[in-house]
Structures are given as C-alpha cells and as structure tokens.
Tab-separated table of C-alpha atoms and ligand atoms in Angstrom:
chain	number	residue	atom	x	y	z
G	22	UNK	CA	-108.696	36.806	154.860
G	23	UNK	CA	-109.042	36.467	150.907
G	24	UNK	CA	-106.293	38.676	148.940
G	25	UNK	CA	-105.769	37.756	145.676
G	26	UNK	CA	-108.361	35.198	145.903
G	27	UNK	CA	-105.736	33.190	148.404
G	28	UNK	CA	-106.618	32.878	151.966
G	29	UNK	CA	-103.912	34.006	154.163
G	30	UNK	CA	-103.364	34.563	158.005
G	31	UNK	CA	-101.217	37.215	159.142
G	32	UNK	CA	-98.710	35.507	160.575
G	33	UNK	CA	-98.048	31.361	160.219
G	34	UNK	CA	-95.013	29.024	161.047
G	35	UNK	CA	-93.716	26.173	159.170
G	36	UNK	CA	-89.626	24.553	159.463
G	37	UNK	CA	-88.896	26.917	162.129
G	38	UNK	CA	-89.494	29.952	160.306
G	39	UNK	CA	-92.407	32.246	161.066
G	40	UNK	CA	-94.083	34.197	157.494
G	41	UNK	CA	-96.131	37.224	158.088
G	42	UNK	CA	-97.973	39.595	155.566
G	43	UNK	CA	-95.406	42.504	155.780
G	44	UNK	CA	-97.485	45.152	156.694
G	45	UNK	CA	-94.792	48.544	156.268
G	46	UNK	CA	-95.965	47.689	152.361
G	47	UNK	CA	-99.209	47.853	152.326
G	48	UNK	CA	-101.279	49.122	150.856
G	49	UNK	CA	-98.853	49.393	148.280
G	50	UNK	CA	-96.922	46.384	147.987
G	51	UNK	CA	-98.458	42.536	149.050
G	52	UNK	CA	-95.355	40.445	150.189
G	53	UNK	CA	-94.774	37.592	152.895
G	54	UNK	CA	-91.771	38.503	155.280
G	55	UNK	CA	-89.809	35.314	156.506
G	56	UNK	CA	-88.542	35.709	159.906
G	57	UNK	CA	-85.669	33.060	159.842
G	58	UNK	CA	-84.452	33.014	163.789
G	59	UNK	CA	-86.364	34.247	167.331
G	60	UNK	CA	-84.069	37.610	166.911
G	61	UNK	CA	-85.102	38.673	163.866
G	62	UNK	CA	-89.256	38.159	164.863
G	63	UNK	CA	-88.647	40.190	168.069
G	64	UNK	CA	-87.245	42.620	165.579
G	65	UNK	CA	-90.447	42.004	163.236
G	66	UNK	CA	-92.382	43.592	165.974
G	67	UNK	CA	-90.221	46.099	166.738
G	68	UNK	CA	-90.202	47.846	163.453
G	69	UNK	CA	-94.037	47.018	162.754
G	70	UNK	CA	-93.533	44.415	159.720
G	71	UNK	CA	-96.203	42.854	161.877
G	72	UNK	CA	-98.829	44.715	164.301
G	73	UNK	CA	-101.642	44.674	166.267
G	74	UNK	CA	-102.241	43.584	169.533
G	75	UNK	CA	-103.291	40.328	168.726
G	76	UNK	CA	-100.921	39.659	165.865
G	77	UNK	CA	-98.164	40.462	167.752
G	78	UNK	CA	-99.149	38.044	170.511
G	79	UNK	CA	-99.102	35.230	167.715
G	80	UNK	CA	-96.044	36.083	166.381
G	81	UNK	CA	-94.752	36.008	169.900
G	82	UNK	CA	-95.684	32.996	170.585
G	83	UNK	CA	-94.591	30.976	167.115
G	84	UNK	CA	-91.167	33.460	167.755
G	85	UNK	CA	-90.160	31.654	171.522
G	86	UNK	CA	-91.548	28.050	169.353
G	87	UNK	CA	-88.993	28.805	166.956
G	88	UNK	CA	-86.291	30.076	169.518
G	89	UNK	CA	-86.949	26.314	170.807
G	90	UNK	CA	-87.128	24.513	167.669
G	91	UNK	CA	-83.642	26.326	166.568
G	92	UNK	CA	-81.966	25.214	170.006
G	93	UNK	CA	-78.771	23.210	168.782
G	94	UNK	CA	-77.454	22.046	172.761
G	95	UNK	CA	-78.008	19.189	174.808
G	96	UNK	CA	-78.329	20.424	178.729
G	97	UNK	CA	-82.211	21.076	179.765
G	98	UNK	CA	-80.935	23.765	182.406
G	99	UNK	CA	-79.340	25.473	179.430
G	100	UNK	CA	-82.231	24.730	177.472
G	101	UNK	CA	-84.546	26.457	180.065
G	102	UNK	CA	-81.788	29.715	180.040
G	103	UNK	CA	-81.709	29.948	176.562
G	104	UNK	CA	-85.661	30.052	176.330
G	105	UNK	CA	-85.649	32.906	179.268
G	106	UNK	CA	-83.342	34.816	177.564
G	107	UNK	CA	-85.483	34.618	174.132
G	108	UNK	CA	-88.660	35.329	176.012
G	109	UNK	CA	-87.352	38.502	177.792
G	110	UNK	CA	-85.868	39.645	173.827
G	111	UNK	CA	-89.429	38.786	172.407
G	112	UNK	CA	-91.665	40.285	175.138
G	113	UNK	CA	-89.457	43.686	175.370
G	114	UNK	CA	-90.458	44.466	171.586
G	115	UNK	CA	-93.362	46.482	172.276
G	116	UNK	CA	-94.573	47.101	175.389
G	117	UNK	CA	-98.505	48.489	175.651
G	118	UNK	CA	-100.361	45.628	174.378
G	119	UNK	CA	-101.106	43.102	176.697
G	120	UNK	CA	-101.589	40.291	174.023
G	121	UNK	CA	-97.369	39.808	173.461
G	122	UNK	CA	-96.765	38.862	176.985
G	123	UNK	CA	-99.942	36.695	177.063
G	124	UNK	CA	-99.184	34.461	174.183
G	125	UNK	CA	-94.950	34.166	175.643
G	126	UNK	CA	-96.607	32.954	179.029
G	127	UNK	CA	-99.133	30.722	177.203
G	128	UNK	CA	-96.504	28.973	175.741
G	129	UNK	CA	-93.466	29.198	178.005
G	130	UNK	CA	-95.880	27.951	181.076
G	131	UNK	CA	-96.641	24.862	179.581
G	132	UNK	CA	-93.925	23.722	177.048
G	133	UNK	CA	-91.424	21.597	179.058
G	134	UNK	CA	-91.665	18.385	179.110
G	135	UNK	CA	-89.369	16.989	182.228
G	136	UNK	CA	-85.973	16.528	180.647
G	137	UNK	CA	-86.602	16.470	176.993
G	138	UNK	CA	-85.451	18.995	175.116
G	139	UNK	CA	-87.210	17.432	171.873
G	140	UNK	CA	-90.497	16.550	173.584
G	141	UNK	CA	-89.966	20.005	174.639
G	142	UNK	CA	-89.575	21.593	171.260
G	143	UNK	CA	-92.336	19.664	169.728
G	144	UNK	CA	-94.531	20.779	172.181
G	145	UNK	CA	-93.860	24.677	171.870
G	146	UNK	CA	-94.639	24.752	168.952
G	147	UNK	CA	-98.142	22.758	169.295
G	148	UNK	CA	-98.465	25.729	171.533
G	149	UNK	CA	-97.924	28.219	169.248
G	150	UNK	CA	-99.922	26.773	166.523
G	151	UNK	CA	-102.926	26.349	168.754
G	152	UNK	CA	-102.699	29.396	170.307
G	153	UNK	CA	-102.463	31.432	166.581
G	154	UNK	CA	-105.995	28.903	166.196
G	155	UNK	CA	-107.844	30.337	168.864
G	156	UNK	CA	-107.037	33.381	168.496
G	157	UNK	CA	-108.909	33.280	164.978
G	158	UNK	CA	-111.667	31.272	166.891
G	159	UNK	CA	-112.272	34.036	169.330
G	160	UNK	CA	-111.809	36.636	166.250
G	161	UNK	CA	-114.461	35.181	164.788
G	162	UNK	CA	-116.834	35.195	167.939
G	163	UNK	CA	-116.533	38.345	168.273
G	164	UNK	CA	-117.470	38.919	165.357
G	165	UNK	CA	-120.452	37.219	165.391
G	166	UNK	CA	-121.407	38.605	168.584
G	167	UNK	CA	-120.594	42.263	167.442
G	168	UNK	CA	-123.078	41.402	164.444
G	169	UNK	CA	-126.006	41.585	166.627
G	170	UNK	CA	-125.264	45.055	167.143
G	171	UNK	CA	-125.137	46.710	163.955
G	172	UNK	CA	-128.427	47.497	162.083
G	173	UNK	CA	-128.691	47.778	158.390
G	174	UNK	CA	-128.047	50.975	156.663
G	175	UNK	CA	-125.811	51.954	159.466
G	176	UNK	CA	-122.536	54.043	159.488
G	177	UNK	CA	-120.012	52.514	161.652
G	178	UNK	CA	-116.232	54.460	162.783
G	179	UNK	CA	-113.399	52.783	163.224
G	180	UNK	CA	-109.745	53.986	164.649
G	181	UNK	CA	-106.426	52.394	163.631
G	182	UNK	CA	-106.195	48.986	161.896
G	183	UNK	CA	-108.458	46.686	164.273
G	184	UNK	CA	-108.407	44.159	160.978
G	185	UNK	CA	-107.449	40.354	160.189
G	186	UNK	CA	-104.036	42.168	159.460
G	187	UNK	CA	-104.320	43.296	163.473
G	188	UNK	CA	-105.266	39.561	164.316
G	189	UNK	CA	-104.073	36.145	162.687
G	190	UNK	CA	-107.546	36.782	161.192
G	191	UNK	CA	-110.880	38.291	161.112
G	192	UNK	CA	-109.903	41.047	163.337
G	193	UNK	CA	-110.882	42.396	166.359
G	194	UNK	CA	-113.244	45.606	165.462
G	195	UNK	CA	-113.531	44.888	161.461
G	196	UNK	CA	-114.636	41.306	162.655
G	197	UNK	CA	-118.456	42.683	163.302
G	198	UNK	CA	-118.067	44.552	160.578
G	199	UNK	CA	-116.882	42.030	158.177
G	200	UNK	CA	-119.786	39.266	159.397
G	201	UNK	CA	-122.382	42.482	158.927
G	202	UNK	CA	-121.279	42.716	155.347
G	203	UNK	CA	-121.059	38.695	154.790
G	204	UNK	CA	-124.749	38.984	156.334
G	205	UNK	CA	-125.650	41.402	153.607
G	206	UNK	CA	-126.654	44.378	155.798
G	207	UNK	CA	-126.024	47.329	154.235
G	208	UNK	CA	-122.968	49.064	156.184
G	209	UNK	CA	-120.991	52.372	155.401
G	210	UNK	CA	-117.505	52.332	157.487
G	211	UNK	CA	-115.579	56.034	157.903
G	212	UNK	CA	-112.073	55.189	158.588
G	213	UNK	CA	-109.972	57.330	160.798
G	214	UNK	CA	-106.819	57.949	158.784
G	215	UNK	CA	-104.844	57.242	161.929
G	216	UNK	CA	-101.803	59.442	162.271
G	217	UNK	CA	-98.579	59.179	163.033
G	218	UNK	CA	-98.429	55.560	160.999
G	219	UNK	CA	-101.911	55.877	159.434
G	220	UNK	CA	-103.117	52.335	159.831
G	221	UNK	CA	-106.162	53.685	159.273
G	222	UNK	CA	-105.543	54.615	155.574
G	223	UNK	CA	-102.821	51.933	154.816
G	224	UNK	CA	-104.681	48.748	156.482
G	225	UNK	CA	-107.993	49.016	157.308
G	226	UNK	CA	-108.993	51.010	153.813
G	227	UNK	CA	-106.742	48.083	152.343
G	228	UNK	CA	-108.818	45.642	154.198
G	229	UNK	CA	-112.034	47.083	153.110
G	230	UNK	CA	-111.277	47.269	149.645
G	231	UNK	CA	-110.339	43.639	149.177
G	232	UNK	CA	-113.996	42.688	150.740
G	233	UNK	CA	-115.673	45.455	149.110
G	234	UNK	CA	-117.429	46.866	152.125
G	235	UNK	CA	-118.267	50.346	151.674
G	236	UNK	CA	-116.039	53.103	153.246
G	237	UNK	CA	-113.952	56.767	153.263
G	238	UNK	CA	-111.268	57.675	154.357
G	239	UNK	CA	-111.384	60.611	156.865
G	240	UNK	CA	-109.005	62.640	158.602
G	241	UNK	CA	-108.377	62.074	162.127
G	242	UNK	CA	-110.211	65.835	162.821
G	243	UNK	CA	-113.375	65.295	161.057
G	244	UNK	CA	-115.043	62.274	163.224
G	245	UNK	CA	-116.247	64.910	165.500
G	246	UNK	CA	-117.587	66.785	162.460
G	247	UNK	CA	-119.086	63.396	160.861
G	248	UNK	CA	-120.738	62.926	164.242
G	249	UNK	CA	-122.547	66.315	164.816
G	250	UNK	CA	-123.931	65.844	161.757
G	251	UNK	CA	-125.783	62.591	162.718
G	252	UNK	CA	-123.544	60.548	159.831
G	253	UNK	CA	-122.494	57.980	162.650
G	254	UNK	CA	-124.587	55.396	164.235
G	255	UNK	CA	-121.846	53.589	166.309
G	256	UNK	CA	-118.012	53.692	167.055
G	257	UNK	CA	-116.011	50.136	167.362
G	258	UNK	CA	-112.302	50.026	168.031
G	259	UNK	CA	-110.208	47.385	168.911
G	260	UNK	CA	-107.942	47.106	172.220
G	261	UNK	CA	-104.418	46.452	173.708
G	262	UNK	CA	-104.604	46.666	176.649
G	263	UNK	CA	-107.810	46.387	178.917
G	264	UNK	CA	-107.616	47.356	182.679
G	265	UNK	CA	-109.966	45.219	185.199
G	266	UNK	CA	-111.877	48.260	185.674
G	267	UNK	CA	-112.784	48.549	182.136
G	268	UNK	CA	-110.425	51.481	180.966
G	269	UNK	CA	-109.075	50.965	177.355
G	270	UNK	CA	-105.182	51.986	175.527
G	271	UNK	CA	-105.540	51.586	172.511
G	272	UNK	CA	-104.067	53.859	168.994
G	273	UNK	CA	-103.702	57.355	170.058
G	274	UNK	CA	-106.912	59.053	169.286
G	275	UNK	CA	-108.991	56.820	170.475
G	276	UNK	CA	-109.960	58.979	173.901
G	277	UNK	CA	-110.922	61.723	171.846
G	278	UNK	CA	-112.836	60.012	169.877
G	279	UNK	CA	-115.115	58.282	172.531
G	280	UNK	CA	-115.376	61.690	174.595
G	281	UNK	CA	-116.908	62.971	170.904
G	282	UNK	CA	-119.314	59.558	170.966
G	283	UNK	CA	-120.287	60.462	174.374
G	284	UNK	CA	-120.995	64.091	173.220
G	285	UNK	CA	-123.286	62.699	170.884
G	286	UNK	CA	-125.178	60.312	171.963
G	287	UNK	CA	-123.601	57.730	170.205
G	288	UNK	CA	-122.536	54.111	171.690
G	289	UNK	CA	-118.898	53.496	171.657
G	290	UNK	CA	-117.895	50.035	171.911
G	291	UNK	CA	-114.481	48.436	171.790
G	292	UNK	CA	-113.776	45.169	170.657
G	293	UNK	CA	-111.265	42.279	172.506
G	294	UNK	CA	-109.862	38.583	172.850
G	295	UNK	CA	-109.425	37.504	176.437
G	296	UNK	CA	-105.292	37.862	175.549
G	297	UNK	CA	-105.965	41.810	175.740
G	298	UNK	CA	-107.506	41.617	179.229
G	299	UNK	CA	-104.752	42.279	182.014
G	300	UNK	CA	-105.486	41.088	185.467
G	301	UNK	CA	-102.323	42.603	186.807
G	302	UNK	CA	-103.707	46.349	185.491
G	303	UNK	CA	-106.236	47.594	188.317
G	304	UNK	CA	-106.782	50.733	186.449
G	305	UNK	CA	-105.768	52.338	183.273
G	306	UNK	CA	-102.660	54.010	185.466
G	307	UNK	CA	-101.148	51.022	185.308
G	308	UNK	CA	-101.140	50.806	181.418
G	309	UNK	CA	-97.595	51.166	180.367
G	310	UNK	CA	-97.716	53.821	177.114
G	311	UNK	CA	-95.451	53.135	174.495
G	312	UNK	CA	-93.739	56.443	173.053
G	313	UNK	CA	-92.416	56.112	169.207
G	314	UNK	CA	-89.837	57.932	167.437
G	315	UNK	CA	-90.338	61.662	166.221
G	316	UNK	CA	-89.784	61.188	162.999
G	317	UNK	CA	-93.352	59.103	162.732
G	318	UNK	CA	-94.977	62.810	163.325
G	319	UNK	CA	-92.162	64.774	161.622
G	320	UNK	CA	-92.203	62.474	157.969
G	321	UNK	CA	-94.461	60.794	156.612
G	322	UNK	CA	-94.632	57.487	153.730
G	323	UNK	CA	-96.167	57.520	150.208
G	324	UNK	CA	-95.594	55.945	146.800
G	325	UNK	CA	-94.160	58.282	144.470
G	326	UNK	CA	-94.912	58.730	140.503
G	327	UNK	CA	-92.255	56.047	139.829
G	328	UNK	CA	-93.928	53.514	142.772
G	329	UNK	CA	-91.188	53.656	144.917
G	330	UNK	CA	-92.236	54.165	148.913
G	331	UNK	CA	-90.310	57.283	149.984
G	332	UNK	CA	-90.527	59.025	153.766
G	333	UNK	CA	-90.405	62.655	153.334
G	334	UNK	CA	-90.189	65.416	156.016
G	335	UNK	CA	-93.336	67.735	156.639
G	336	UNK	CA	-91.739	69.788	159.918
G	337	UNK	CA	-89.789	72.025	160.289
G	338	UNK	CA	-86.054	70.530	160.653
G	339	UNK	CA	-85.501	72.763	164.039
G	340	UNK	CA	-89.066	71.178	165.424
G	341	UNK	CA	-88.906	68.237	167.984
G	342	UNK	CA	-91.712	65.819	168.188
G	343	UNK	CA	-93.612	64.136	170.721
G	344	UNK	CA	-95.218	60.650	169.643
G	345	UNK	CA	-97.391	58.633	172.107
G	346	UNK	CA	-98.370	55.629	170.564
G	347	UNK	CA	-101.468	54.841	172.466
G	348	UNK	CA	-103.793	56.501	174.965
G	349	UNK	CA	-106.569	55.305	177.397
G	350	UNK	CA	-109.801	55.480	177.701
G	351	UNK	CA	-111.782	55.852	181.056
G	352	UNK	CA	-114.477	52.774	181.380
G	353	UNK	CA	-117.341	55.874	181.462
G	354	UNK	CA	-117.155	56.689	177.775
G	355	UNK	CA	-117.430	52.775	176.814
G	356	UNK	CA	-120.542	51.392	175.852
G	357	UNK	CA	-119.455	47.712	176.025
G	358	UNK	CA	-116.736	45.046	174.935
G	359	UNK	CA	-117.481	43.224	172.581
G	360	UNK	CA	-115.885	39.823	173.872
G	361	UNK	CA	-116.009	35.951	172.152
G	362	UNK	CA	-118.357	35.440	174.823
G	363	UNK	CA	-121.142	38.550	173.786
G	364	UNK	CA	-121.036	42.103	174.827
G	365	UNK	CA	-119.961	42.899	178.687
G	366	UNK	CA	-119.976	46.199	180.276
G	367	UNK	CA	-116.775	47.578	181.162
G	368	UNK	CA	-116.518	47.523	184.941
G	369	UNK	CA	-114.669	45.139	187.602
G	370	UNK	CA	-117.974	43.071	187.949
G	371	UNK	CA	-118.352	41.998	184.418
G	372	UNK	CA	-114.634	41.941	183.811
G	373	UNK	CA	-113.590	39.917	186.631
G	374	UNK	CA	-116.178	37.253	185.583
G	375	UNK	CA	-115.041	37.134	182.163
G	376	UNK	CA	-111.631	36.398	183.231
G	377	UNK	CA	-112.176	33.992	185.419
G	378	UNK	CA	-114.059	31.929	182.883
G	379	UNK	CA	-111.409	32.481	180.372
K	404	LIG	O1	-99.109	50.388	166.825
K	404	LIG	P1	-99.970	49.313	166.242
K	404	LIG	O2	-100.178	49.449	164.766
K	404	LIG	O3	-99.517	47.930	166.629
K	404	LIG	O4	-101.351	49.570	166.948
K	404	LIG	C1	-102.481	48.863	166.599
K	404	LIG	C2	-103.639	49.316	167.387
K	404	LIG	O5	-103.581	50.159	168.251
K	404	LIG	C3	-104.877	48.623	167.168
K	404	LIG	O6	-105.935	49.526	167.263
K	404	LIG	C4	-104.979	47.556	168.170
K	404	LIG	O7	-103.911	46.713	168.273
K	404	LIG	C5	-106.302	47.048	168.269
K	404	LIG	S1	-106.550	45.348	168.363
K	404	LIG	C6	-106.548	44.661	166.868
C-alpha cells in the first residue's frame, strides 16, 4: 500500500527482526514497530500493534523464523524443543482466527532440514518470506475476482478493518474495493465504525483516505438504517475463521449485519485467503470466540487538543463489561466467498473442493 508516497507491507523481516506498521497509532500517528525477539512478536499480536487475520498469520510465521534465526545452541533435539516451545507462545496470542496457526504449521512442517540447525534456520525463514508473498498474491486475486462484482456507481459496506493493514497487503474485503477504484468505477464505501476498537474508523477510513476512494464513516447502528433506505448495493467483509460448512467469525457485528442484508435484499459476501479456511471446524460451533478485556467497551481512544492519544472512561465505574471479539455467521445469510480462485458458495460442496485444491 502507498502512504506517504512509500510502498509498505504490513509486516516484513530483515536481520532477525520483524517491522510492522504499528497499528494502536493510527490513524493518528504512522510509525514502524520493531519486534526484536519471537517473545516480543507473540506479544505484538497480543496487544494488536499488528491485526487481522491474515496479518497476524504473517507475523506468525516471520515470528517462529526469527525464534529460529535467534537460536544460539548446538543440539538439533534442543533445537526442535526450543522451536515447539516458541510455536505454542506464538500460536496462543490470539485465538479465533484461523490464519495464525496456519502460517506456524506452514512453516514449522517444513523447516528442518535433517540435522542442521543452520540449513534449518535459513530455511524458516525462506518460509516465512514466501509465505508473507503469497499471501499478497492471493490478496490480490481476490481482489480481482471481487472486482467483477461491483458495478459502477455502487455503494459498498464494509465491517472492521478487512484492509492491506489486515493483510501484508491489498486486503481481504478493501482488495475488490481498492481494484474497483484503480479500475475507475465510481464506488461510495460506508464504513462501520466498528466498536469496541473501532477499526472501522481508525483503519479502514485511514486506508481509504490515503487512496482517495470515496467513503463515511457510520455508526455501527445506522447500516440497517442506510440499508432500508436503498443507499447499499452490496456488503463485503473479510473473515477469520471459515467453517467447512460455510459459517463465518469474523469482528463482532458482523451477524447482525448480514441478517439486515438478508432483510433487504441485498447480497452479502465475505472475502478470504485459503489460510482462513479451517478443515478441522465442521460447523461454526467449533469456532473458538475470543473474549477481550472490558475496558475496550468501558473507555475508549482519541487524540486530544494537544495530540496526545488518551483512553478515557465512558461507563459508569460500578458497570462490568462484556466484550466478544468476534461472532459467526450462519452460511444462509452469505451470498458467496470471494476466494483467489473466484466467488464460491458457502456450503461443504464448494468448500471442500476449494480446499482440497489449495
Ligand atoms: O481483532 P482484529 O482487529 O484482529 O479483527 C480483525 C477482523 O475481524 C477483520 O475483520 C478480519 O481479520 C478480517 S480479515 C482481514
């Protein structure tokens, strides 16, 4: 993505230390966050520096490359521990979207190289870096794909950040809309504000601004107002987890909003790599649902007259909180996923056959 007139990725490696766009700044502050150890990018994803279903993946995967790279012993059976241990630190940072445990597996499967610890190394983080490629590879398919779907002079909604800043690029659901704009169709893009963390508002209006596509920000309440009115032609989110019967988690509010698509009338599509796809999730039961500190509902962050980022308190102090990050959403209110390899419906035929062309 251009900012500044530079082109950046959201997350990169180079001598062992993994650089990501820090995104608890935006849309205030742009700055790079170096992650100098494996500890300190589990922690990265933890506290939402980086985030995103597919970002996180990538920074999982240059995060167990660096764990490698920074090994200082000489056993391989230690070697093999160590990695374990860092694999099980970076995979437990977040635990709904599928994408983090993909990208560890992608490179843990297929990094050791019999008995060499440096062949070994080297290797991860090939891994890593190809993996973090692809990933904008099948970013930008989808992208392309999701083009053919949008007509000009339409009004698209979006929920949470489904950006480059979600990816390593392009994003997942601003990837159609991005290649729309590029294509010069004339697009208009409402922007759920997105609370508790309001990606919406901080990222994806952020993202939107720096390619001048058109868009508002609206509050989380008013898409089902914006839709009875007729004001929105289609609905694409992104994913984090995707069940093989086609149910979808993704940012709290997303059920809601594809109950009010169905309502009326309007196609609802959600938008995925194959890393968000989990073959081990028969339905969306099985979707672990990651729940968030209150204080994400009970404050809330802002710039003040003096541009410093304060949190201040909007409940009650005697009110507790309760903060689901994600939800799901059942296949029957999704249109289609929008996939690197075109649009596929969401049920266990369509799904299964994706995956097993990978
Ligand atoms: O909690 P976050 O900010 O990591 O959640 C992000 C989302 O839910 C996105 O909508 C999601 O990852 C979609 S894929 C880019």
């Amino acid at each position: 993505m251009i900012i500044n007139g530079i082109n950046y990725r959201t997350v990169w490696m180079q001598d062992a230390s993994v650089y990501m766009i820090n995104q608890l700044l935006l849309p205030f502050k742009f700055e790079i966050y170096q992650s100098k150890n494996y500890i300190d990018t589990a922690n990265a994803i933890k506290t939402m520096i980086v985030r995103g279903a597919p970002a996180i993946g990538a920074t999982g995967a240059f995060g167990l490359a660096q764990a490698a790279l920074q090994y200082e012993g000489e056993d391989f059976n230690d070697f093999r521990k160590y990695i374990d241990k860092s694999f099980n630190l970076l995979n437990s940072a977040r635990p709904t979207a599928n994408d983090l445990s993909y990208a560890l597996n992608f490179v843990k499967s297929k990094m050791f190289v019999a008995g060499s610890i440096t062949s070994s190394k080297m290797r991860s983080f090939e891994l890593a870096r190809g993996y973090a490629d692809s990933s904008v590879e099948m970013c930008r398919a989808i992208g392309e794909h999701g083009n053919k779907l949008i007509k000009n002079n339409q009004n698209i909604l979006t929920h949470c950040n489904a950006g480059a800043l979600a990816c390593v690029d392009f994003g997942t659901a601003l990837s159609p809309i991005r290649i729309a704009h590029y294509s010069k169709k004339n697009i208009f893009v409402y922007v759920d504000e997105t609370r508790p963390r309001n990606q919406g508002a901080s990222l994806t209006a952020w993202e939107l601004a720096q390619e001048k596509i058109a868009h508002a920000i609206i509050a989380d309440n008013a898409a089902g107002f914006y839709m009875s009115k007729g004001k929105i032609d289609m609905v694409i989110v992104g994913a984090d987890r995707i069940a093989m019967n086609g149910d979808v988690a993704n940012k709290i509010g997303t059920y809601e909003k594809a109950v009010l698509a169905k309502e009326n009338n309007i196609p609802f599509y959600a938008a995925a790599p194959i890393s968000t796809f989990d073959v081990n999730c028969r339905t969306g039961n099985d979707i672990p649902i990651e729940e968030r500190n209150e204080d994400e509902i009970t404050h809330i962050h802002g710039i003040d007259e003096n541009k410093n980022i304060k949190k201040i308190r909007i409940a009650p102090h005697e009110s507790p909180a309760k903060n689901p990050a994600f939800d799901v959403t059942p296949a029957r209110y999704i249109t289609g996923i929008i996939t690197k390899k075109g649009v596929i419906k969401p049920n266990k035929e369509e799904i299964a056959e994706f995956v097993s062309r990978r």
